[in-house]
Amino acid sequence: MEQSVDRLLTLEMFVAVAGEGGFAAAARKLGSSPPAVTRGIAALEARLGTSLFHRSTRAVALTDAGASFLGEARRILADLAGAEREVRGAQADPRGQLYLTAPATFGRLHVLPVVRALLEQHRDLGVRMMLIDRNVRIVEEGIDVAVRIGPLADSSLKAVRIGAVRQMLAASPAYLARRGAPARLAELAGHDLIGTMGPRAVNEWQFTSGRWRLEPRPRLVLNTVDAALAAAEAGLGIANLLSYQLADALAAGRLISLLPGEQPPALPVHLLFEPSRAALPAVRLFVAAMKARARMAGLV
């Protein structure tokens, strides 16, 4: 029994060091001492037969083995915490850390307000959120819930659809006054176009008439959605963005939607998580709150 307790404790130490970025900070979080945490990590590494951290006088960083093990360690501890809450009959009381990920702009506009409300209502709950425009490996990176926009690949993960968004073309009134509005897709080739780097690159804009490859390349390519949006509002050209990214600017008249009849089919918005996470109080509350947020924002 003592050995099992020690194993759980070393897992907690490992997750704390990874999350806090150091042994001293992890010790403070756990109410322990740095030497005790150091011994615990050393015992865990000896048991696993591999190093979990790169250590230096300035920083502690996960090794490849440590990064791979982190998701599993978090999952084990979360499963144990969930089992304990179920036994205590505390399923309605979220506590501990909720790990989330979402596309950057969607997360800022629609996930952060939900997180703020949850944190205000539940003092024992903490949230760690990764806002990034790439698909995070949910299991390997220890994510509880991920927001995904677009078609989903087949997997064992549970998917809950909360709404949909659309691809849209938009430009500022000043740009349109200067250059005129395109009446057909083919006329885009004569306009200044604003593109973004990444999965929705400008040379593969998708319309209802099929995939249309742009020639020549856009005059301006930016690496963030916020920058592309600002450039369009400044009159630098026509941007191809998603409806939720354009909503505020369109409502305020800073941008005008173009060629609405050429919009492609809507892209679904899903919440993804492991089926074993579905009963966790924090996950259940977050999913319900995101459904309500999507309805309120007109994403359904």
mmCIF file with all atom_site columns, C-alpha atoms in Angstrom, residues 88-289:
data_model
loop_
_atom_site.group_PDB
_atom_site.id
_atom_site.type_symbol
_atom_site.label_atom_id
_atom_site.label_alt_id
_atom_site.label_comp_id
_atom_site.label_asym_id
_atom_site.label_entity_id
_atom_site.label_seq_id
_atom_site.pdbx_PDB_ins_code
_atom_site.Cartn_x
_atom_site.Cartn_y
_atom_site.Cartn_z
_atom_site.occupancy
_atom_site.B_iso_or_equiv
_atom_site.pdbx_formal_charge
_atom_site.auth_seq_id
_atom_site.auth_comp_id
_atom_site.auth_asym_id
_atom_site.auth_atom_id
_atom_site.pdbx_PDB_model_num
ATOM 1   C CA . ARG A 1 88  ? -18.022 11.473 -2.229  1.00 0.00 ? 88  ARG A CA 1
ATOM 2   C CA . GLY A 1 89  ? -21.115 12.373 -4.216  1.00 0.00 ? 89  GLY A CA 1
ATOM 3   C CA . ALA A 1 90  ? -19.514 15.619 -5.307  1.00 0.00 ? 90  ALA A CA 1
ATOM 4   C CA . GLN A 1 91  ? -20.119 15.267 -9.034  1.00 0.00 ? 91  GLN A CA 1
ATOM 5   C CA . ALA A 1 92  ? -21.773 18.688 -9.234  1.00 0.00 ? 92  ALA A CA 1
ATOM 6   C CA . ASP A 1 93  ? -18.814 20.479 -7.664  1.00 0.00 ? 93  ASP A CA 1
ATOM 7   C CA . PRO A 1 94  ? -15.972 21.112 -10.167 1.00 0.00 ? 94  PRO A CA 1
ATOM 8   C CA . ARG A 1 95  ? -12.486 21.455 -8.744  1.00 0.00 ? 95  ARG A CA 1
ATOM 9   C CA . GLY A 1 96  ? -8.880  21.038 -9.811  1.00 0.00 ? 96  GLY A CA 1
ATOM 10  C CA . GLN A 1 97  ? -7.442  22.006 -13.200 1.00 0.00 ? 97  GLN A CA 1
ATOM 11  C CA . LEU A 1 98  ? -9.399  22.022 -16.477 1.00 0.00 ? 98  LEU A CA 1
ATOM 12  C CA . TYR A 1 99  ? -7.098  21.905 -19.534 1.00 0.00 ? 99  TYR A CA 1
ATOM 13  C CA . LEU A 1 100 ? -8.562  23.498 -22.684 1.00 0.00 ? 100 LEU A CA 1
ATOM 14  C CA . THR A 1 101 ? -7.413  24.378 -26.182 1.00 0.00 ? 101 THR A CA 1
ATOM 15  C CA . ALA A 1 102 ? -9.083  26.421 -28.946 1.00 0.00 ? 102 ALA A CA 1
ATOM 16  C CA . PRO A 1 103 ? -8.200  28.416 -32.074 1.00 0.00 ? 103 PRO A CA 1
ATOM 17  C CA . ALA A 1 104 ? -6.765  31.753 -30.965 1.00 0.00 ? 104 ALA A CA 1
ATOM 18  C CA . THR A 1 105 ? -9.475  34.165 -32.095 1.00 0.00 ? 105 THR A CA 1
ATOM 19  C CA . PHE A 1 106 ? -12.382 31.828 -31.323 1.00 0.00 ? 106 PHE A CA 1
ATOM 20  C CA . GLY A 1 107 ? -10.913 31.206 -27.886 1.00 0.00 ? 107 GLY A CA 1
ATOM 21  C CA . ARG A 1 108 ? -10.559 34.903 -27.154 1.00 0.00 ? 108 ARG A CA 1
ATOM 22  C CA . LEU A 1 109 ? -14.069 35.761 -28.364 1.00 0.00 ? 109 LEU A CA 1
ATOM 23  C CA . HIS A 1 110 ? -16.113 32.787 -27.193 1.00 0.00 ? 110 HIS A CA 1
ATOM 24  C CA . VAL A 1 111 ? -14.185 30.510 -24.815 1.00 0.00 ? 111 VAL A CA 1
ATOM 25  C CA . LEU A 1 112 ? -12.687 33.111 -22.463 1.00 0.00 ? 112 LEU A CA 1
ATOM 26  C CA . PRO A 1 113 ? -16.121 34.536 -21.497 1.00 0.00 ? 113 PRO A CA 1
ATOM 27  C CA . VAL A 1 114 ? -17.260 31.015 -20.591 1.00 0.00 ? 114 VAL A CA 1
ATOM 28  C CA . VAL A 1 115 ? -14.077 30.391 -18.599 1.00 0.00 ? 115 VAL A CA 1
ATOM 29  C CA . ARG A 1 116 ? -14.462 33.682 -16.763 1.00 0.00 ? 116 ARG A CA 1
ATOM 30  C CA . ALA A 1 117 ? -17.994 32.769 -15.672 1.00 0.00 ? 117 ALA A CA 1
ATOM 31  C CA . LEU A 1 118 ? -16.925 29.298 -14.530 1.00 0.00 ? 118 LEU A CA 1
ATOM 32  C CA . LEU A 1 119 ? -14.036 30.695 -12.491 1.00 0.00 ? 119 LEU A CA 1
ATOM 33  C CA . GLU A 1 120 ? -16.307 33.267 -10.861 1.00 0.00 ? 120 GLU A CA 1
ATOM 34  C CA . GLN A 1 121 ? -18.853 30.610 -9.908  1.00 0.00 ? 121 GLN A CA 1
ATOM 35  C CA . HIS A 1 122 ? -16.490 27.842 -8.765  1.00 0.00 ? 122 HIS A CA 1
ATOM 36  C CA . ARG A 1 123 ? -13.629 28.931 -6.507  1.00 0.00 ? 123 ARG A CA 1
ATOM 37  C CA . ASP A 1 124 ? -12.004 25.479 -6.406  1.00 0.00 ? 124 ASP A CA 1
ATOM 38  C CA . LEU A 1 125 ? -11.685 25.309 -10.194 1.00 0.00 ? 125 LEU A CA 1
ATOM 39  C CA . GLY A 1 126 ? -8.610  26.363 -12.163 1.00 0.00 ? 126 GLY A CA 1
ATOM 40  C CA . VAL A 1 127 ? -8.251  26.543 -15.950 1.00 0.00 ? 127 VAL A CA 1
ATOM 41  C CA . ARG A 1 128 ? -5.245  26.266 -18.226 1.00 0.00 ? 128 ARG A CA 1
ATOM 42  C CA . MET A 1 129 ? -5.998  27.175 -21.813 1.00 0.00 ? 129 MET A CA 1
ATOM 43  C CA . MET A 1 130 ? -3.867  26.936 -24.941 1.00 0.00 ? 130 MET A CA 1
ATOM 44  C CA . LEU A 1 131 ? -5.070  29.333 -27.665 1.00 0.00 ? 131 LEU A CA 1
ATOM 45  C CA . ILE A 1 132 ? -3.315  28.223 -30.837 1.00 0.00 ? 132 ILE A CA 1
ATOM 46  C CA . ASP A 1 133 ? -4.231  27.833 -34.504 1.00 0.00 ? 133 ASP A CA 1
ATOM 47  C CA . ARG A 1 134 ? -3.207  24.205 -34.838 1.00 0.00 ? 134 ARG A CA 1
ATOM 48  C CA . ASN A 1 135 ? -4.747  20.921 -33.791 1.00 0.00 ? 135 ASN A CA 1
ATOM 49  C CA . VAL A 1 136 ? -3.249  20.016 -30.420 1.00 0.00 ? 136 VAL A CA 1
ATOM 50  C CA . ARG A 1 137 ? -2.775  16.307 -29.667 1.00 0.00 ? 137 ARG A CA 1
ATOM 51  C CA . ILE A 1 138 ? -5.501  15.923 -27.072 1.00 0.00 ? 138 ILE A CA 1
ATOM 52  C CA . VAL A 1 139 ? -4.399  12.718 -25.361 1.00 0.00 ? 139 VAL A CA 1
ATOM 53  C CA . GLU A 1 140 ? -0.647  13.245 -25.595 1.00 0.00 ? 140 GLU A CA 1
ATOM 54  C CA . GLU A 1 141 ? -0.771  16.844 -24.356 1.00 0.00 ? 141 GLU A CA 1
ATOM 55  C CA . GLY A 1 142 ? -3.205  16.170 -21.500 1.00 0.00 ? 142 GLY A CA 1
ATOM 56  C CA . ILE A 1 143 ? -6.103  18.258 -22.869 1.00 0.00 ? 143 ILE A CA 1
ATOM 57  C CA . ASP A 1 144 ? -9.534  17.813 -21.287 1.00 0.00 ? 144 ASP A CA 1
ATOM 58  C CA . VAL A 1 145 ? -11.564 19.587 -23.996 1.00 0.00 ? 145 VAL A CA 1
ATOM 59  C CA . ALA A 1 146 ? -10.542 20.925 -27.415 1.00 0.00 ? 146 ALA A CA 1
ATOM 60  C CA . VAL A 1 147 ? -12.509 23.269 -29.670 1.00 0.00 ? 147 VAL A CA 1
ATOM 61  C CA . ARG A 1 148 ? -12.220 22.208 -33.323 1.00 0.00 ? 148 ARG A CA 1
ATOM 62  C CA . ILE A 1 149 ? -13.511 24.056 -36.392 1.00 0.00 ? 149 ILE A CA 1
ATOM 63  C CA . GLY A 1 150 ? -14.001 22.066 -39.591 1.00 0.00 ? 150 GLY A CA 1
ATOM 64  C CA . PRO A 1 151 ? -14.467 18.409 -40.523 1.00 0.00 ? 151 PRO A CA 1
ATOM 65  C CA . LEU A 1 152 ? -13.236 15.887 -37.954 1.00 0.00 ? 152 LEU A CA 1
ATOM 66  C CA . ALA A 1 153 ? -10.991 12.914 -38.571 1.00 0.00 ? 153 ALA A CA 1
ATOM 67  C CA . ASP A 1 154 ? -12.212 9.537  -37.356 1.00 0.00 ? 154 ASP A CA 1
ATOM 68  C CA . SER A 1 155 ? -11.075 8.889  -33.792 1.00 0.00 ? 155 SER A CA 1
ATOM 69  C CA . SER A 1 156 ? -12.174 7.378  -30.493 1.00 0.00 ? 156 SER A CA 1
ATOM 70  C CA . LEU A 1 157 ? -12.756 10.859 -29.050 1.00 0.00 ? 157 LEU A CA 1
ATOM 71  C CA . LYS A 1 158 ? -16.255 12.061 -28.198 1.00 0.00 ? 158 LYS A CA 1
ATOM 72  C CA . ALA A 1 159 ? -17.438 14.985 -30.350 1.00 0.00 ? 159 ALA A CA 1
ATOM 73  C CA . VAL A 1 160 ? -20.205 17.413 -29.354 1.00 0.00 ? 160 VAL A CA 1
ATOM 74  C CA . ARG A 1 161 ? -21.296 19.815 -32.091 1.00 0.00 ? 161 ARG A CA 1
ATOM 75  C CA . ILE A 1 162 ? -22.091 23.273 -30.721 1.00 0.00 ? 162 ILE A CA 1
ATOM 76  C CA . GLY A 1 163 ? -22.522 25.299 -33.909 1.00 0.00 ? 163 GLY A CA 1
ATOM 77  C CA . ALA A 1 164 ? -21.100 26.262 -37.285 1.00 0.00 ? 164 ALA A CA 1
ATOM 78  C CA . VAL A 1 165 ? -19.224 29.119 -38.975 1.00 0.00 ? 165 VAL A CA 1
ATOM 79  C CA . ARG A 1 166 ? -18.759 30.216 -42.587 1.00 0.00 ? 166 ARG A CA 1
ATOM 80  C CA . GLN A 1 167 ? -15.947 31.424 -44.781 1.00 0.00 ? 167 GLN A CA 1
ATOM 81  C CA . MET A 1 168 ? -16.572 35.009 -45.944 1.00 0.00 ? 168 MET A CA 1
ATOM 82  C CA . LEU A 1 169 ? -14.933 37.644 -48.133 1.00 0.00 ? 169 LEU A CA 1
ATOM 83  C CA . ALA A 1 170 ? -14.914 41.193 -46.767 1.00 0.00 ? 170 ALA A CA 1
ATOM 84  C CA . ALA A 1 171 ? -13.371 44.595 -47.421 1.00 0.00 ? 171 ALA A CA 1
ATOM 85  C CA . SER A 1 172 ? -13.628 48.077 -45.946 1.00 0.00 ? 172 SER A CA 1
ATOM 86  C CA . PRO A 1 173 ? -15.927 50.782 -47.349 1.00 0.00 ? 173 PRO A CA 1
ATOM 87  C CA . ALA A 1 174 ? -12.841 52.869 -48.167 1.00 0.00 ? 174 ALA A CA 1
ATOM 88  C CA . TYR A 1 175 ? -11.265 50.073 -50.218 1.00 0.00 ? 175 TYR A CA 1
ATOM 89  C CA . LEU A 1 176 ? -14.507 49.405 -52.096 1.00 0.00 ? 176 LEU A CA 1
ATOM 90  C CA . ALA A 1 177 ? -14.968 53.117 -52.823 1.00 0.00 ? 177 ALA A CA 1
ATOM 91  C CA . ARG A 1 178 ? -11.455 53.194 -54.249 1.00 0.00 ? 178 ARG A CA 1
ATOM 92  C CA . ARG A 1 179 ? -11.410 49.894 -56.148 1.00 0.00 ? 179 ARG A CA 1
ATOM 93  C CA . GLY A 1 180 ? -15.039 48.859 -56.541 1.00 0.00 ? 180 GLY A CA 1
ATOM 94  C CA . ALA A 1 181 ? -16.691 45.627 -55.367 1.00 0.00 ? 181 ALA A CA 1
ATOM 95  C CA . PRO A 1 182 ? -16.148 42.393 -57.314 1.00 0.00 ? 182 PRO A CA 1
ATOM 96  C CA . ALA A 1 183 ? -19.328 41.056 -58.900 1.00 0.00 ? 183 ALA A CA 1
ATOM 97  C CA . ARG A 1 184 ? -17.896 37.615 -59.731 1.00 0.00 ? 184 ARG A CA 1
ATOM 98  C CA . LEU A 1 185 ? -15.191 35.351 -58.301 1.00 0.00 ? 185 LEU A CA 1
ATOM 99  C CA . ALA A 1 186 ? -13.072 35.812 -61.394 1.00 0.00 ? 186 ALA A CA 1
ATOM 100 C CA . GLU A 1 187 ? -12.824 39.550 -60.653 1.00 0.00 ? 187 GLU A CA 1
ATOM 101 C CA . LEU A 1 188 ? -10.890 38.846 -57.440 1.00 0.00 ? 188 LEU A CA 1
ATOM 102 C CA . ALA A 1 189 ? -7.768  38.369 -59.544 1.00 0.00 ? 189 ALA A CA 1
ATOM 103 C CA . GLY A 1 190 ? -7.772  42.117 -60.199 1.00 0.00 ? 190 GLY A CA 1
ATOM 104 C CA . HIS A 1 191 ? -8.032  43.075 -56.534 1.00 0.00 ? 191 HIS A CA 1
ATOM 105 C CA . ASP A 1 192 ? -5.591  43.424 -53.664 1.00 0.00 ? 192 ASP A CA 1
ATOM 106 C CA . LEU A 1 193 ? -6.044  40.316 -51.534 1.00 0.00 ? 193 LEU A CA 1
ATOM 107 C CA . ILE A 1 194 ? -5.074  39.740 -47.917 1.00 0.00 ? 194 ILE A CA 1
ATOM 108 C CA . GLY A 1 195 ? -4.002  36.219 -47.036 1.00 0.00 ? 195 GLY A CA 1
ATOM 109 C CA . THR A 1 196 ? -3.053  34.334 -43.911 1.00 0.00 ? 196 THR A CA 1
ATOM 110 C CA . MET A 1 197 ? -0.430  31.660 -43.369 1.00 0.00 ? 197 MET A CA 1
ATOM 111 C CA . GLY A 1 198 ? -1.398  28.203 -42.192 1.00 0.00 ? 198 GLY A CA 1
ATOM 112 C CA . PRO A 1 199 ? -4.141  25.694 -43.033 1.00 0.00 ? 199 PRO A CA 1
ATOM 113 C CA . ARG A 1 200 ? -6.396  28.258 -44.741 1.00 0.00 ? 200 ARG A CA 1
ATOM 114 C CA . ALA A 1 201 ? -3.710  29.659 -47.039 1.00 0.00 ? 201 ALA A CA 1
ATOM 115 C CA . VAL A 1 202 ? -4.936  32.208 -49.556 1.00 0.00 ? 202 VAL A CA 1
ATOM 116 C CA . ASN A 1 203 ? -4.068  30.123 -52.657 1.00 0.00 ? 203 ASN A CA 1
ATOM 117 C CA . GLU A 1 204 ? -6.695  27.520 -51.694 1.00 0.00 ? 204 GLU A CA 1
ATOM 118 C CA . TRP A 1 205 ? -9.757  29.600 -50.951 1.00 0.00 ? 205 TRP A CA 1
ATOM 119 C CA . GLN A 1 206 ? -12.808 27.344 -51.217 1.00 0.00 ? 206 GLN A CA 1
ATOM 120 C CA . PHE A 1 207 ? -16.063 28.516 -52.755 1.00 0.00 ? 207 PHE A CA 1
ATOM 121 C CA . THR A 1 208 ? -19.353 26.878 -53.731 1.00 0.00 ? 208 THR A CA 1
ATOM 122 C CA . SER A 1 209 ? -18.166 26.649 -57.325 1.00 0.00 ? 209 SER A CA 1
ATOM 123 C CA . GLY A 1 210 ? -15.274 24.410 -56.254 1.00 0.00 ? 210 GLY A CA 1
ATOM 124 C CA . ARG A 1 211 ? -11.640 24.916 -55.277 1.00 0.00 ? 211 ARG A CA 1
ATOM 125 C CA . TRP A 1 212 ? -10.321 28.080 -56.895 1.00 0.00 ? 212 TRP A CA 1
ATOM 126 C CA . ARG A 1 213 ? -6.550  28.635 -56.944 1.00 0.00 ? 213 ARG A CA 1
ATOM 127 C CA . LEU A 1 214 ? -5.611  32.261 -56.861 1.00 0.00 ? 214 LEU A CA 1
ATOM 128 C CA . GLU A 1 215 ? -3.148  33.683 -59.404 1.00 0.00 ? 215 GLU A CA 1
ATOM 129 C CA . PRO A 1 216 ? -1.226  35.864 -58.826 1.00 0.00 ? 216 PRO A CA 1
ATOM 130 C CA . ARG A 1 217 ? -0.483  35.567 -55.108 1.00 0.00 ? 217 ARG A CA 1
ATOM 131 C CA . PRO A 1 218 ? -1.974  38.112 -52.678 1.00 0.00 ? 218 PRO A CA 1
ATOM 132 C CA . ARG A 1 219 ? -0.221  41.392 -52.121 1.00 0.00 ? 219 ARG A CA 1
ATOM 133 C CA . LEU A 1 220 ? -0.248  40.971 -48.343 1.00 0.00 ? 220 LEU A CA 1
ATOM 134 C CA . VAL A 1 221 ? 0.139   37.760 -46.333 1.00 0.00 ? 221 VAL A CA 1
ATOM 135 C CA . LEU A 1 222 ? -0.006  37.859 -42.522 1.00 0.00 ? 222 LEU A CA 1
ATOM 136 C CA . ASN A 1 223 ? 0.569   35.214 -39.878 1.00 0.00 ? 223 ASN A CA 1
ATOM 137 C CA . THR A 1 224 ? -2.386  35.988 -37.578 1.00 0.00 ? 224 THR A CA 1
ATOM 138 C CA . VAL A 1 225 ? -6.108  36.447 -38.073 1.00 0.00 ? 225 VAL A CA 1
ATOM 139 C CA . ASP A 1 226 ? -6.134  39.629 -35.980 1.00 0.00 ? 226 ASP A CA 1
ATOM 140 C CA . ALA A 1 227 ? -3.501  41.187 -38.244 1.00 0.00 ? 227 ALA A CA 1
ATOM 141 C CA . ALA A 1 228 ? -5.411  40.222 -41.400 1.00 0.00 ? 228 ALA A CA 1
ATOM 142 C CA . LEU A 1 229 ? -8.596  41.679 -39.922 1.00 0.00 ? 229 LEU A CA 1
ATOM 143 C CA . ALA A 1 230 ? -6.837  44.945 -39.030 1.00 0.00 ? 230 ALA A CA 1
ATOM 144 C CA . ALA A 1 231 ? -5.351  45.152 -42.521 1.00 0.00 ? 231 ALA A CA 1
ATOM 145 C CA . ALA A 1 232 ? -8.772  44.712 -44.116 1.00 0.00 ? 232 ALA A CA 1
ATOM 146 C CA . GLU A 1 233 ? -10.281 47.387 -41.861 1.00 0.00 ? 233 GLU A CA 1
ATOM 147 C CA . ALA A 1 234 ? -7.406  49.702 -42.827 1.00 0.00 ? 234 ALA A CA 1
ATOM 148 C CA . GLY A 1 235 ? -8.404  49.369 -46.485 1.00 0.00 ? 235 GLY A CA 1
ATOM 149 C CA . LEU A 1 236 ? -5.455  47.287 -47.661 1.00 0.00 ? 236 LEU A CA 1
ATOM 150 C CA . GLY A 1 237 ? -7.542  44.751 -49.553 1.00 0.00 ? 237 GLY A CA 1
ATOM 151 C CA . ILE A 1 238 ? -10.076 41.925 -49.482 1.00 0.00 ? 238 ILE A CA 1
ATOM 152 C CA . ALA A 1 239 ? -9.741  39.354 -46.697 1.00 0.00 ? 239 ALA A CA 1
ATOM 153 C CA . ASN A 1 240 ? -10.999 35.778 -46.590 1.00 0.00 ? 240 ASN A CA 1
ATOM 154 C CA . LEU A 1 241 ? -11.902 35.017 -42.965 1.00 0.00 ? 241 LEU A CA 1
ATOM 155 C CA . LEU A 1 242 ? -14.470 33.087 -40.949 1.00 0.00 ? 242 LEU A CA 1
ATOM 156 C CA . SER A 1 243 ? -17.818 34.574 -39.961 1.00 0.00 ? 243 SER A CA 1
ATOM 157 C CA . TYR A 1 244 ? -17.094 34.714 -36.219 1.00 0.00 ? 244 TYR A CA 1
ATOM 158 C CA . GLN A 1 245 ? -13.815 36.520 -36.924 1.00 0.00 ? 245 GLN A CA 1
ATOM 159 C CA . LEU A 1 246 ? -15.631 39.161 -38.989 1.00 0.00 ? 246 LEU A CA 1
ATOM 160 C CA . ALA A 1 247 ? -18.825 39.485 -36.938 1.00 0.00 ? 247 ALA A CA 1
ATOM 161 C CA . ASP A 1 248 ? -17.954 42.614 -34.919 1.00 0.00 ? 248 ASP A CA 1
ATOM 162 C CA . ALA A 1 249 ? -16.424 44.484 -37.871 1.00 0.00 ? 249 ALA A CA 1
ATOM 163 C CA . LEU A 1 250 ? -19.402 43.673 -40.118 1.00 0.00 ? 250 LEU A CA 1
ATOM 164 C CA . ALA A 1 251 ? -21.917 44.706 -37.452 1.00 0.00 ? 251 ALA A CA 1
ATOM 165 C CA . ALA A 1 252 ? -20.083 48.015 -36.914 1.00 0.00 ? 252 ALA A CA 1
ATOM 166 C CA . GLY A 1 253 ? -19.812 48.724 -40.649 1.00 0.00 ? 253 GLY A CA 1
ATOM 167 C CA . ARG A 1 254 ? -16.013 48.670 -40.634 1.00 0.00 ? 254 ARG A CA 1
ATOM 168 C CA . LEU A 1 255 ? -16.147 45.845 -43.199 1.00 0.00 ? 255 LEU A CA 1
ATOM 169 C CA . ILE A 1 256 ? -18.665 44.826 -45.856 1.00 0.00 ? 256 ILE A CA 1
ATOM 170 C CA . SER A 1 257 ? -19.397 41.230 -46.884 1.00 0.00 ? 257 SER A CA 1
ATOM 171 C CA . LEU A 1 258 ? -18.690 40.409 -50.551 1.00 0.00 ? 258 LEU A CA 1
ATOM 172 C CA . LEU A 1 259 ? -20.094 37.755 -52.898 1.00 0.00 ? 259 LEU A CA 1
ATOM 173 C CA . PRO A 1 260 ? -22.404 36.165 -50.288 1.00 0.00 ? 260 PRO A CA 1
ATOM 174 C CA . GLY A 1 261 ? -23.841 33.841 -52.918 1.00 0.00 ? 261 GLY A CA 1
ATOM 175 C CA . GLU A 1 262 ? -20.444 32.181 -53.320 1.00 0.00 ? 262 GLU A CA 1
ATOM 176 C CA . GLN A 1 263 ? -20.023 31.230 -49.661 1.00 0.00 ? 263 GLN A CA 1
ATOM 177 C CA . PRO A 1 264 ? -19.082 27.561 -49.207 1.00 0.00 ? 264 PRO A CA 1
ATOM 178 C CA . PRO A 1 265 ? -20.963 25.161 -46.914 1.00 0.00 ? 265 PRO A CA 1
ATOM 179 C CA . ALA A 1 266 ? -20.744 25.924 -43.209 1.00 0.00 ? 266 ALA A CA 1
ATOM 180 C CA . LEU A 1 267 ? -17.878 24.510 -41.137 1.00 0.00 ? 267 LEU A CA 1
ATOM 181 C CA . PRO A 1 268 ? -18.972 22.662 -37.984 1.00 0.00 ? 268 PRO A CA 1
ATOM 182 C CA . VAL A 1 269 ? -17.682 23.663 -34.546 1.00 0.00 ? 269 VAL A CA 1
ATOM 183 C CA . HIS A 1 270 ? -17.144 20.738 -32.166 1.00 0.00 ? 270 HIS A CA 1
ATOM 184 C CA . LEU A 1 271 ? -15.931 20.131 -28.640 1.00 0.00 ? 271 LEU A CA 1
ATOM 185 C CA . LEU A 1 272 ? -13.645 17.084 -28.508 1.00 0.00 ? 272 LEU A CA 1
ATOM 186 C CA . PHE A 1 273 ? -12.733 15.080 -25.414 1.00 0.00 ? 273 PHE A CA 1
ATOM 187 C CA . GLU A 1 274 ? -12.044 11.565 -24.268 1.00 0.00 ? 274 GLU A CA 1
ATOM 188 C CA . PRO A 1 275 ? -15.243 9.643  -23.407 1.00 0.00 ? 275 PRO A CA 1
ATOM 189 C CA . SER A 1 276 ? -13.855 9.001  -19.922 1.00 0.00 ? 276 SER A CA 1
ATOM 190 C CA . ARG A 1 277 ? -13.870 12.768 -19.303 1.00 0.00 ? 277 ARG A CA 1
ATOM 191 C CA . ALA A 1 278 ? -17.572 13.217 -20.072 1.00 0.00 ? 278 ALA A CA 1
ATOM 192 C CA . ALA A 1 279 ? -18.723 12.704 -16.468 1.00 0.00 ? 279 ALA A CA 1
ATOM 193 C CA . LEU A 1 280 ? -16.182 15.067 -14.884 1.00 0.00 ? 280 LEU A CA 1
ATOM 194 C CA . PRO A 1 281 ? -18.015 18.061 -13.354 1.00 0.00 ? 281 PRO A CA 1
ATOM 195 C CA . ALA A 1 282 ? -15.769 20.687 -14.958 1.00 0.00 ? 282 ALA A CA 1
ATOM 196 C CA . VAL A 1 283 ? -16.084 19.096 -18.401 1.00 0.00 ? 283 VAL A CA 1
ATOM 197 C CA . ARG A 1 284 ? -19.865 18.763 -18.124 1.00 0.00 ? 284 ARG A CA 1
ATOM 198 C CA . LEU A 1 285 ? -20.265 22.387 -17.047 1.00 0.00 ? 285 LEU A CA 1
ATOM 199 C CA . PHE A 1 286 ? -17.887 23.660 -19.736 1.00 0.00 ? 286 PHE A CA 1
ATOM 200 C CA . VAL A 1 287 ? -19.683 21.745 -22.510 1.00 0.00 ? 287 VAL A CA 1
ATOM 201 C CA . ALA A 1 288 ? -23.081 23.019 -21.354 1.00 0.00 ? 288 ALA A CA 1
ATOM 202 C CA . ALA A 1 289 ? -21.791 26.591 -21.080 1.00 0.00 ? 289 ALA A CA 1
#
